[in-house]
């Protein structure tokens, strides 16, 4: 007799199988808005709605109470070939209101007008106070089984596969702000486990601005736009932010991370994630271990340079969400390993002199290595932004057996705040019944009614104990999978509004971070502080900030002071010695090139067979080739046309990780200043080349990107004044050998040797 499979586990397996089958067709350039090519004329033949694109899927089909329904995802979307009212009545007209004559007044009886306008007037819900700007994806998490000794959580078991939904975000900006601003990023993961939902709600920076949740409104009010003018948007380069963090110096460590390259990631796919807090895990025997969670991207950690981020914010404010969606659509599924740093659960909850309850502190990986416990793969885009990315509700209090909390005062406050904010945003306490939030395990919670209740509960006794419903629901023992809090000792103490003395060290770990940076990364930090403080109006704020920097490092303070034109102050706390942590630097590794974007520049007069070969070779190694030419359309006639994805009008260097020059295009017909402000008319006359190409190449060079050249492309370098023997510039007669060398350079993210730090 075979063992009957748990229906929840069976449904999860089907989800995983469906996702694994959703492999994109080969050689596809991502970005098509529809699964079918649109016709020039308006379609007139009625047909059912188009299916989603191959890379998209919606929430798994579970009931509001966590039962797998088996309903196809398409049945959750709109259906039918004809336009209807919300109640399903077919409509013959939707462009004109019902009027008393063609020029008469609109009639109150127009039910379709009222329904259509009323729904539109109520389309928006309150945006998140923080993390409003987000992007998300579906995926699967596979446990390694290596966490069994420290946690009994079933989803961490060997080869256990769990559906996940991940939302990345910026903290400060509104929903309409740009992706590439300097800011902390959210990294929130919802695990739909067989034991309930587990939300790991973290950031791309392992420490936080504050040590106690009671100060969270203060730091966010300081970082948000000034309340009188509602500017500046989505940035910290203003007085109120720096006023707060220089008066509240526990923010120093996080601020330094934010001023580093970590504040402007290249991609969500190349961004670390951290649980920030110390959590307590419990194993099957009841033994406990303290841990910090880490997400390590398989593509490595990589960032934008500041000018690149600024250009991108104007050229493509959606850069990060587009990058994530395009990578998944192209089949370059991003992956992260989940790892933990482990610490003994001692009474003082300290490790190597570091207070594990202080969320402004890290434990260097050299002291406590990150141990991998599972792999997450994101392999499907949402089918509807509002229903999934906007309505997903995370809460640090969503945990499963095997995972528990510590007394970190910031974590304790978050356990209240997340639940409270979802009630405000999503209209009531039943937000967990929205499809994207539904658990994948049965729910019998005795919670009833409320706004947006979509479950249809049965029985007459939603209370415990009862006999009228046969005693159901019953309490579970630990042997039946109940979540049981760790019976941790609470030390006898007086009620005080205070913090432990170990929380008073605000500078030693900031110095550790500074000393761990490469010379180039230090230059970027100096530039960030100089820019941000240079945007402040109040002189006192700048002077106070320099005093804080003096407590980190004398050279750092002196370099920023020089940029601000201010004297170098004395440190109020002498900088301490610290052993650098190489794991904190982003420079020096070699990483996969999956999903990297390569621009191939041609004018159509070049050897198009070589362009075709190179384009295919870029696809074959998992990268995305974009052909750039003077004008759109196709090149090479009808037999085997080369499709142009970008023109000199629409392209900018920031969307490419590397540029290949197959030729030296002459100015396009629109290459004059009145048509395109990027054009230098004089340069066009002098060089005989399109000035926008020269701008593109010089920007890429300035940003440390790889540039490959063969054939006539060499003259572009000469016209741009760029040395052909510079680091990261590859020249050769063979396009294949040039591409091979450029691909190798992309593994290191940038041509770091091109930068010459002064520090």
XYZ file of C-alpha atoms in Angstrom:
759
model
C 0.000 0.000 0.000
C 1.468 3.315 -1.016
C 1.481 6.228 1.375
C -1.061 8.913 0.485
C 0.659 12.180 -0.369
C -0.235 15.325 1.553
C -2.458 17.387 -0.805
C -0.601 20.580 0.057
C 2.757 18.992 -0.750
C 1.311 17.536 -3.948
C 0.033 20.932 -5.017
C 3.414 22.494 -4.264
C 5.104 19.854 -6.426
C 2.774 20.713 -9.304
C 3.638 24.393 -8.914
C 7.354 23.612 -9.058
C 6.859 21.397 -12.128
C 4.887 24.114 -13.926
C 7.510 26.722 -13.143
C 10.339 24.484 -14.291
C 8.515 23.921 -17.572
C 8.230 27.688 -18.146
C 11.492 27.903 -20.054
C 11.570 30.745 -22.574
C 11.967 30.049 -26.259
C 15.594 30.252 -27.401
C 17.230 33.364 -28.825
C 14.533 35.712 -27.592
C 15.294 39.343 -26.775
C 13.143 40.229 -23.736
C 10.770 43.165 -23.522
C 7.858 42.300 -25.843
C 4.695 43.692 -24.197
C 2.407 40.906 -25.464
C 2.647 37.156 -26.187
C 1.528 37.857 -29.771
C 2.664 40.357 -32.378
C 0.120 43.156 -32.613
C -1.661 43.949 -35.876
C -1.655 47.411 -37.408
C -5.437 47.457 -37.679
C -7.700 47.153 -34.663
C -8.705 43.460 -34.332
C -12.421 42.962 -35.029
C -12.961 39.194 -34.714
C -14.053 38.274 -31.130
C -11.648 35.957 -29.310
C -10.823 34.923 -25.771
C -8.227 36.966 -23.781
C -4.603 36.299 -24.674
C -2.667 34.026 -22.308
C 0.134 35.509 -20.216
C 3.634 35.646 -21.660
C 5.769 32.562 -21.188
C 7.685 34.168 -18.296
C 4.598 35.150 -16.271
C 2.420 33.386 -13.735
C 0.024 34.493 -11.040
C -0.434 33.427 -7.426
C -0.921 29.704 -6.893
C -4.590 28.757 -6.678
C -5.410 28.125 -3.046
C -8.624 28.921 -1.224
C -8.765 31.778 1.308
C -8.346 29.108 3.986
C -5.293 27.481 2.452
C -6.725 24.519 0.525
C -5.367 23.749 -2.974
C -8.264 24.278 -5.374
C -6.804 22.810 -8.539
C -8.318 25.740 -10.408
C -6.203 26.763 -13.430
C -4.583 30.139 -12.928
C -6.319 31.411 -16.035
C -9.671 30.986 -14.274
C -8.577 33.671 -11.807
C -8.144 36.169 -14.660
C -10.687 37.891 -16.882
C -12.591 35.623 -19.256
C -14.869 35.800 -22.258
C -14.481 37.476 -25.607
C -16.892 40.354 -24.964
C -16.733 43.473 -22.785
C -19.077 43.200 -19.789
C -20.084 45.017 -16.634
C -18.621 43.853 -13.325
C -21.667 41.613 -13.012
C -21.133 39.979 -16.408
C -23.705 41.768 -18.570
C -22.357 42.241 -22.107
C -21.945 45.799 -23.358
C -22.426 47.161 -26.872
C -20.764 50.587 -26.241
C -18.193 52.024 -23.831
C -17.023 55.247 -25.490
C -20.160 57.339 -25.039
C -22.280 58.097 -21.990
C -26.039 57.628 -22.135
C -27.414 61.069 -23.036
C -30.707 62.754 -23.793
C -29.839 63.191 -27.448
C -26.369 63.385 -28.928
C -25.855 66.892 -27.531
C -28.013 66.541 -24.426
C -27.162 66.029 -20.733
C -25.886 62.696 -19.387
C -28.600 60.627 -17.736
C -28.342 59.510 -14.135
C -29.584 56.051 -15.134
C -26.300 55.280 -16.974
C -25.308 52.323 -14.795
C -22.254 51.533 -16.938
C -20.866 55.064 -16.611
C -21.396 55.039 -12.832
C -19.789 51.622 -12.374
C -16.827 52.407 -14.643
C -16.048 55.820 -13.112
C -16.708 54.743 -9.520
C -14.321 51.822 -9.801
C -11.689 54.028 -11.422
C -12.046 56.593 -8.627
C -11.223 53.864 -6.107
C -8.451 52.021 -7.997
C -5.651 53.183 -5.749
C -4.915 52.048 -2.217
C -2.589 53.821 0.229
C 1.001 53.223 -0.822
C 3.481 51.863 1.653
C 4.950 54.511 3.948
C 8.354 52.958 3.212
C 9.329 50.500 0.468
C 6.625 51.942 -1.809
C 8.696 51.471 -4.982
C 9.030 47.760 -5.607
C 9.481 44.918 -8.096
C 8.820 41.234 -7.530
C 9.029 37.719 -8.931
C 7.886 34.171 -8.270
C 10.314 31.345 -7.680
C 11.211 28.243 -5.767
C 13.465 27.573 -2.770
C 15.252 24.246 -2.425
C 16.659 23.245 0.944
C 20.082 21.661 1.205
C 19.287 19.783 4.407
C 22.331 21.311 6.091
C 20.212 23.254 8.603
C 18.730 20.161 10.258
C 21.050 20.429 13.242
C 19.886 23.941 14.083
C 16.255 24.147 12.906
C 13.338 21.761 12.599
C 11.698 23.949 9.913
C 10.565 21.465 7.261
C 11.228 23.750 4.279
C 14.957 23.658 5.099
C 15.044 19.863 4.742
C 17.140 18.187 2.077
C 15.653 18.719 -1.403
C 12.453 20.208 0.047
C 11.042 22.582 -2.579
C 8.962 25.560 -1.506
C 7.258 28.181 -3.705
C 8.389 31.737 -2.924
C 7.477 35.289 -3.873
C 10.178 37.948 -3.518
C 9.740 41.721 -3.498
C 12.669 44.114 -3.903
C 12.209 47.802 -3.134
C 13.667 51.185 -2.292
C 12.936 52.626 1.152
C 12.446 56.379 0.805
C 10.869 57.091 -2.575
C 7.221 57.078 -3.599
C 5.816 54.519 -6.043
C 6.662 56.831 -8.937
C 10.288 57.493 -7.998
C 13.332 56.199 -9.869
C 14.935 52.812 -9.267
C 18.592 53.900 -9.254
C 18.542 56.437 -6.416
C 21.022 56.094 -3.564
C 18.997 54.282 -0.920
C 18.660 51.141 1.145
C 16.864 48.326 -0.720
C 14.320 45.945 0.709
C 14.699 42.202 0.106
C 11.529 40.463 1.332
C 10.826 36.774 0.728
C 7.535 34.967 1.311
C 7.964 31.198 1.691
C 4.713 29.259 1.134
C 5.759 26.299 3.305
C 3.758 23.204 4.264
C 3.780 24.494 7.857
C 2.489 27.981 7.076
C 3.884 31.187 5.609
C 7.374 32.302 6.622
C 8.343 35.866 5.734
C 12.030 36.777 5.786
C 11.805 40.561 5.581
C 15.243 42.115 5.179
C 17.387 44.662 3.378
C 20.456 44.746 1.146
C 22.407 46.283 4.045
C 22.998 44.066 7.095
C 22.649 46.832 9.687
C 20.005 49.431 10.378
C 19.982 53.159 11.167
C 18.529 52.743 14.647
C 18.702 50.327 17.545
C 15.147 50.653 18.833
C 11.894 50.607 16.850
C 10.530 53.584 18.772
C 12.868 55.749 16.667
C 11.695 54.379 13.309
C 9.199 57.212 12.695
C 12.014 59.691 13.420
C 14.532 58.309 10.940
C 11.910 57.917 8.203
C 10.494 61.413 8.782
C 14.070 62.714 8.531
C 14.790 60.812 5.322
C 11.509 61.582 3.547
C 11.043 64.804 1.521
C 10.824 67.981 3.567
C 7.194 68.365 4.681
C 6.878 71.987 3.557
C 7.923 71.441 -0.093
C 7.732 67.647 -0.551
C 11.267 67.671 -1.964
C 13.736 66.132 -2.514
C 12.156 62.881 -3.635
C 13.742 59.463 -3.042
C 17.086 60.652 -1.730
C 18.938 61.441 1.445
C 20.943 64.397 0.089
C 19.194 67.013 2.208
C 19.314 68.712 5.574
C 16.750 66.803 7.614
C 18.359 63.419 6.941
C 21.869 64.554 7.797
C 20.633 66.567 10.761
C 19.158 63.386 12.255
C 21.972 60.932 11.515
C 24.689 63.288 12.760
C 22.824 63.915 16.014
C 21.866 60.261 16.342
C 25.244 58.653 15.738
C 24.037 55.070 16.097
C 23.074 55.623 12.424
C 26.735 56.045 11.418
C 27.391 52.433 10.403
C 24.312 52.128 8.192
C 24.933 55.568 6.695
C 28.448 54.550 5.654
C 27.084 51.437 3.922
C 24.546 53.641 2.167
C 27.251 56.062 1.007
C 29.225 53.134 -0.372
C 28.483 51.416 -3.678
C 25.962 49.226 -1.810
C 23.561 52.188 -1.950
C 23.318 51.999 -5.774
C 23.181 48.318 -6.849
C 23.678 47.406 -10.508
C 20.717 45.059 -10.375
C 18.456 43.344 -7.896
C 20.010 40.163 -9.296
C 23.425 41.308 -8.042
C 22.369 42.415 -4.573
C 22.910 40.714 -1.252
C 20.084 40.386 1.231
C 20.245 40.274 5.017
C 17.760 39.481 7.751
C 19.408 42.344 9.736
C 18.363 40.966 13.136
C 19.591 37.988 15.104
C 16.959 35.225 15.114
C 16.689 32.162 17.326
C 16.390 28.753 15.657
C 15.258 25.607 17.449
C 15.911 22.029 16.327
C 13.882 18.852 16.790
C 15.457 18.211 20.189
C 14.616 21.705 21.429
C 18.192 22.994 21.328
C 18.511 26.636 20.249
C 21.016 28.528 18.114
C 21.238 32.236 17.347
C 21.606 33.085 13.640
C 21.835 35.911 11.139
C 20.338 35.263 7.686
C 22.217 36.093 4.457
C 21.160 35.949 0.800
C 24.230 35.554 -1.451
C 23.618 36.246 -5.189
C 25.116 33.698 -7.561
C 26.014 36.554 -9.939
C 28.070 38.303 -7.263
C 27.555 41.714 -5.690
C 27.851 44.575 -8.174
C 26.941 48.266 -8.167
C 26.511 51.253 -10.434
C 28.929 54.166 -10.374
C 27.309 57.426 -9.319
C 27.236 59.174 -12.709
C 25.851 56.016 -14.259
C 23.058 55.929 -11.658
C 22.178 59.567 -12.283
C 22.014 59.144 -16.059
C 19.966 55.966 -15.678
C 17.426 57.650 -13.386
C 16.629 60.062 -16.213
C 16.946 57.676 -19.149
C 15.139 54.715 -17.578
C 13.635 55.287 -14.106
C 12.432 51.658 -14.213
C 15.926 50.262 -14.770
C 15.994 47.745 -11.907
C 12.496 46.368 -12.343
C 13.027 46.109 -16.113
C 16.353 44.332 -15.572
C 14.752 41.769 -13.253
C 11.780 41.109 -15.536
C 13.903 40.953 -18.694
C 16.375 38.524 -17.143
C 13.590 36.152 -16.128
C 11.901 36.475 -19.517
C 15.220 35.695 -21.245
C 15.694 32.585 -19.092
C 18.610 34.014 -17.069
C 16.903 33.049 -13.809
C 18.574 34.857 -10.885
C 19.634 32.737 -7.929
C 20.648 33.351 -4.335
C 21.987 30.992 -1.705
C 20.417 31.379 1.705
C 23.030 31.092 4.413
C 23.296 31.585 8.146
C 25.929 32.737 10.550
C 25.487 30.712 13.737
C 26.251 31.684 17.331
C 25.814 29.911 20.666
C 22.596 30.908 22.422
C 24.337 32.187 25.523
C 22.697 34.118 28.326
C 24.392 37.393 27.356
C 23.713 36.892 23.611
C 27.162 38.218 22.721
C 29.696 36.824 20.244
C 33.362 37.821 20.205
C 32.463 40.997 22.070
C 29.694 41.899 19.581
C 26.187 42.400 20.940
C 23.929 40.179 18.832
C 20.828 42.154 19.853
C 22.186 45.407 18.394
C 20.866 45.759 14.804
C 23.547 48.340 13.970
C 26.295 45.699 14.280
C 27.515 42.900 12.010
C 29.576 39.862 12.814
C 32.425 39.713 10.252
C 32.276 36.588 8.120
C 35.875 35.850 9.039
C 34.695 35.319 12.627
C 31.510 33.421 11.758
C 31.412 32.061 8.188
C 28.111 32.056 6.296
C 26.947 28.454 5.993
C 24.699 27.746 2.944
C 21.356 26.100 3.768
C 19.369 26.429 0.510
C 19.085 27.852 -2.995
C 16.418 30.231 -4.301
C 15.672 30.597 -8.013
C 13.348 33.286 -9.369
C 11.807 31.939 -12.542
C 8.499 33.679 -13.256
C 7.333 37.273 -13.467
C 4.020 38.387 -11.932
C 1.083 38.569 -14.312
C -0.425 41.614 -12.567
C 1.572 44.237 -10.671
C -1.240 45.436 -8.417
C -2.647 42.035 -7.478
C 0.753 40.607 -6.625
C 3.616 43.077 -6.184
C 1.503 45.842 -4.649
C -0.849 43.722 -2.530
C 1.703 41.291 -1.149
C 1.840 41.754 2.618
C 4.956 40.786 4.550
C 5.232 40.498 8.323
C 8.263 39.476 10.374
C 5.814 37.739 12.710
C 4.955 35.186 10.019
C 7.163 32.319 11.213
C 7.002 28.543 11.254
C 8.124 25.927 13.789
C 11.901 25.996 14.069
C 12.238 29.790 13.778
C 11.762 32.180 16.696
C 12.696 35.681 17.804
C 15.229 37.372 20.024
C 14.856 40.472 22.198
C 16.361 42.818 19.602
C 14.352 46.006 20.358
C 14.061 46.908 16.657
C 12.757 43.429 15.811
C 10.280 43.548 18.684
C 8.785 46.784 17.350
C 8.576 45.413 13.813
C 6.493 42.515 15.150
C 3.802 45.087 15.926
C 4.287 47.533 13.085
C 4.031 45.217 10.068
C 0.652 43.808 11.051
C -0.676 47.259 11.823
C 0.391 48.807 8.529
C -1.174 46.021 6.423
C -4.545 46.682 8.044
C -4.275 50.333 7.008
C -3.069 49.653 3.445
C -5.271 46.705 2.538
C -8.507 47.767 4.188
C -8.862 45.400 7.111
C -7.595 42.303 8.899
C -8.289 39.832 6.071
C -5.309 40.809 3.905
C -3.977 37.261 4.267
C -6.866 36.050 2.073
C -5.669 37.977 -0.983
C -4.428 35.397 -3.529
C -0.759 36.450 -3.327
C -0.814 36.228 0.480
C -2.703 32.955 0.891
C -0.976 30.247 2.837
C -0.528 26.843 1.226
C -1.571 24.940 4.312
C -5.112 24.600 5.769
C -6.325 27.424 8.030
C -8.794 27.060 10.912
C -8.255 30.247 12.888
C -11.692 31.159 14.364
C -11.155 34.720 13.034
C -14.385 35.929 11.484
C -15.950 38.664 9.382
C -14.273 42.029 8.807
C -13.726 43.954 5.591
C -12.902 41.933 2.483
C -13.766 38.574 4.025
C -13.688 36.122 1.094
C -13.804 32.821 2.987
C -17.255 31.333 3.639
C -16.904 29.911 7.134
C -19.131 27.135 8.414
C -20.232 26.087 11.843
C -21.759 27.955 14.763
C -18.955 27.993 17.305
C -15.959 30.132 16.315
C -14.640 29.986 19.848
C -12.546 27.655 21.981
C -13.413 25.422 23.705
C -16.703 24.408 22.108
C -18.907 21.345 21.791
C -21.398 22.584 19.195
C -18.863 22.229 16.348
C -17.671 18.899 17.687
C -14.822 20.591 19.550
C -13.125 21.648 16.302
C -10.644 23.289 15.975
C -8.455 21.433 18.458
C -5.150 22.551 19.939
C -2.066 20.807 18.526
C 0.841 19.526 20.510
C 4.422 20.049 19.498
C 4.405 16.500 18.137
C 1.619 17.573 15.751
C 3.606 20.469 14.348
C 2.444 23.258 16.644
C 4.434 26.455 16.790
C 5.770 26.616 20.335
C 7.736 29.655 21.483
C 11.155 28.904 22.906
C 10.787 29.100 26.698
C 13.589 31.620 27.031
C 14.401 33.051 30.435
C 13.481 36.707 30.899
C 15.984 38.326 33.270
C 14.509 40.024 36.315
C 14.961 43.746 35.804
C 13.407 47.100 36.453
C 11.201 48.673 33.793
C 13.409 51.327 32.159
C 13.579 53.303 28.909
C 17.243 52.593 28.317
C 19.674 50.447 26.325
C 22.567 48.197 27.261
C 26.000 49.811 27.485
C 27.127 47.654 24.540
C 24.771 49.683 22.323
C 26.872 52.829 22.907
C 29.633 51.954 20.404
C 28.612 53.779 17.227
C 31.897 54.010 15.315
C 34.098 50.898 15.552
C 32.121 48.885 12.999
C 31.857 51.856 10.651
C 35.663 51.986 10.771
C 35.806 48.230 10.113
C 33.688 48.758 6.984
C 35.866 51.664 5.772
C 39.108 49.737 6.278
C 37.642 46.761 4.368
C 37.002 48.758 1.193
C 39.293 48.733 -1.841
C 40.883 52.080 -2.841
C 38.308 52.549 -5.617
C 35.408 51.854 -3.268
C 36.818 54.378 -0.798
C 36.906 56.982 -3.546
C 33.236 56.346 -4.226
C 32.388 56.753 -0.531
C 34.234 60.074 -0.391
C 32.375 61.237 -3.497
C 29.009 60.181 -2.027
C 29.540 62.032 1.255
C 30.799 65.110 -0.597
C 27.783 65.115 -2.910
C 25.186 64.461 -0.189
C 26.573 66.960 2.320
C 27.135 69.459 -0.477
C 23.369 69.410 -1.037
C 22.702 70.483 2.560
C 21.914 74.136 3.249
C 22.837 74.354 6.931
C 26.544 74.807 7.631
C 26.129 73.380 11.121
C 24.886 70.073 9.689
C 27.952 69.787 7.431
C 30.343 70.557 10.298
C 28.646 68.036 12.567
C 28.847 65.390 9.830
C 32.593 65.981 9.481
C 32.997 65.378 13.217
C 31.242 62.032 12.792
C 33.563 61.129 9.885
C 36.601 62.099 11.951
C 35.560 59.392 14.426
C 35.701 56.842 11.579
C 38.885 57.795 9.733
C 41.080 60.888 9.498
C 41.698 60.581 5.742
C 38.001 60.059 4.992
C 37.147 63.185 6.957
C 39.925 65.233 5.345
C 38.906 64.271 1.781
C 35.242 65.149 2.367
C 36.170 68.368 4.181
C 38.290 69.416 1.206
C 35.323 68.875 -1.125
C 33.094 70.961 1.140
C 35.690 73.683 1.656
C 35.611 73.250 5.432
C 38.326 72.701 8.052
C 39.056 69.196 9.316
C 37.718 68.797 12.869
C 39.229 66.764 15.668
C 37.665 63.395 16.409
C 35.423 63.311 19.464
C 36.088 59.572 19.761
C 39.549 58.433 18.615
C 39.294 55.915 15.705
C 39.978 52.376 16.879
C 42.057 49.704 15.199
C 40.064 47.063 13.323
C 40.984 44.026 11.262
C 39.597 44.478 7.712
C 36.934 42.018 6.530
C 37.562 41.144 2.846
C 34.001 39.798 2.579
C 32.679 43.375 2.793
C 34.354 44.484 -0.451
C 32.613 44.007 -3.799
C 35.852 44.013 -5.782
C 38.089 41.086 -6.679
C 35.826 38.135 -7.469
C 34.851 36.349 -10.678
C 31.158 35.785 -11.350
C 28.788 34.268 -13.955
C 27.731 36.554 -16.798
C 24.118 35.337 -17.060
C 21.760 38.056 -18.237
C 24.452 40.675 -18.910
C 23.479 43.091 -21.684
C 25.915 43.557 -24.587
C 25.482 46.358 -27.131
C 26.646 45.474 -30.669
C 27.166 48.635 -32.721
C 26.871 48.392 -36.507
C 25.763 50.618 -39.369
C 24.580 47.813 -41.640
C 27.470 48.295 -44.041
C 29.706 46.147 -41.846
C 30.143 42.419 -42.240
C 26.634 41.419 -41.132
C 27.534 37.735 -41.153
C 30.032 38.497 -38.396
C 27.409 40.550 -36.531
C 24.987 37.612 -36.749
C 27.656 35.219 -35.489
C 28.603 37.475 -32.580
C 24.974 38.053 -31.666
C 24.351 34.316 -31.535
C 27.528 33.750 -29.520
C 26.336 36.306 -26.945
C 23.032 34.442 -26.649
C 24.795 31.098 -26.369
C 26.655 32.123 -23.192
C 23.437 33.355 -21.534
C 23.829 37.076 -22.180
C 21.447 39.436 -23.996
C 22.643 41.061 -27.257
C 21.118 44.379 -28.343
C 21.991 45.514 -31.867
C 22.555 49.286 -32.032
C 22.389 51.067 -35.396
C 21.768 54.583 -36.760
C 18.078 53.817 -37.417
C 15.531 51.200 -36.398
C 14.083 48.347 -38.426
C 16.209 45.562 -39.892
C 19.556 45.261 -41.619
C 20.651 42.923 -44.403
C 17.547 42.494 -46.510
C 14.733 39.976 -46.190
C 16.726 36.732 -46.366
C 18.244 36.753 -42.877
C 17.566 40.204 -41.410
C 19.350 41.549 -38.336
C 16.763 43.236 -36.111
C 17.840 46.562 -34.609
C 16.876 46.888 -30.925
C 18.372 50.335 -30.213
C 19.254 53.419 -32.229
C 21.654 56.230 -31.386
C 18.574 58.241 -30.404
C 17.203 55.676 -27.952
C 20.400 54.071 -26.614
C 22.611 55.224 -23.775
C 25.699 53.533 -22.391
C 24.128 52.853 -18.992
C 21.911 50.031 -20.253
C 24.907 47.999 -21.490
C 27.386 46.007 -19.441
C 29.764 45.959 -22.416
C 29.892 47.464 -25.907
C 31.156 45.753 -29.067
C 32.103 48.003 -31.991
C 31.664 46.245 -35.330
C 32.015 49.443 -37.324
C 32.244 53.228 -37.319
C 28.826 54.591 -38.307
C 28.668 57.979 -39.978
C 26.137 60.521 -38.651
C 22.536 59.343 -38.952
C 19.944 61.616 -40.588
C 18.754 62.802 -37.145
C 22.297 63.535 -35.866
C 21.969 67.264 -35.321
C 21.466 69.280 -32.185
C 18.005 70.628 -32.932
C 16.679 67.048 -33.186
C 18.751 65.389 -30.450
C 20.492 67.422 -27.757
C 23.068 64.647 -27.278
C 24.574 65.631 -30.635
C 27.594 67.903 -30.808
C 27.269 69.329 -34.344
C 30.927 70.316 -34.439
C 32.069 66.829 -33.441
C 30.011 65.332 -36.249
C 31.732 67.573 -38.777
C 35.231 66.944 -37.415
C 35.113 63.161 -36.877
C 32.702 62.129 -39.614
C 31.036 59.810 -37.071
C 27.772 59.976 -35.207
C 28.539 61.993 -32.030
C 26.053 59.949 -29.987
C 28.156 56.867 -30.576
C 31.227 58.729 -29.324
C 29.242 59.837 -26.251
C 28.152 56.271 -25.632
C 31.674 54.897 -25.864
C 33.286 57.616 -23.722
C 30.620 57.142 -21.024
C 31.148 53.394 -21.021
C 34.881 53.941 -20.754
C 34.453 56.421 -17.908
C 32.274 53.938 -16.036
C 34.840 51.139 -16.284
C 32.938 48.963 -18.749
C 34.454 46.518 -21.180
C 34.734 47.686 -24.810
C 35.486 45.276 -27.646
C 36.608 46.410 -31.113
C 37.346 44.769 -34.456
C 37.528 45.946 -38.048
C 36.558 49.581 -38.613
C 35.491 49.931 -34.984
C 39.041 50.883 -34.051
C 38.564 54.322 -35.585
C 35.783 55.013 -33.060
C 38.277 54.705 -30.190
C 40.633 57.069 -31.963
C 37.880 59.631 -32.613
C 36.769 59.405 -28.990
C 40.340 59.918 -27.763
C 40.425 56.589 -25.924
C 43.660 54.566 -25.706
C 43.284 51.178 -27.364
C 45.681 49.603 -24.857
C 43.725 50.749 -21.798
C 42.452 48.277 -19.193
C 39.175 46.736 -20.290
C 39.556 47.679 -23.963
C 39.926 44.670 -26.262
C 40.975 45.015 -29.901
C 41.561 42.292 -32.459
C 41.027 41.069 -35.992
C 38.741 38.224 -34.900
C 35.317 39.138 -33.532
C 35.081 35.799 -31.716
C 38.354 36.318 -29.840
C 37.297 39.872 -28.910
C 33.966 38.609 -27.554
C 35.709 35.864 -25.591
C 37.996 38.407 -23.907
C 35.115 40.810 -23.199
C 33.085 37.980 -21.661
C 36.018 37.240 -19.352
C 36.159 40.888 -18.300
C 32.437 40.890 -17.487
C 33.094 38.179 -14.902
C 34.861 40.816 -12.804
C 31.989 43.317 -13.289
C 34.187 46.267 -14.342
C 37.690 47.089 -15.535
C 38.752 48.207 -12.060
C 42.335 48.904 -13.187
C 40.988 51.763 -15.282
C 40.337 53.762 -12.118
C 43.294 55.482 -10.449
C 42.374 56.209 -6.830
C 44.099 59.049 -5.011
C 43.463 57.599 -1.552
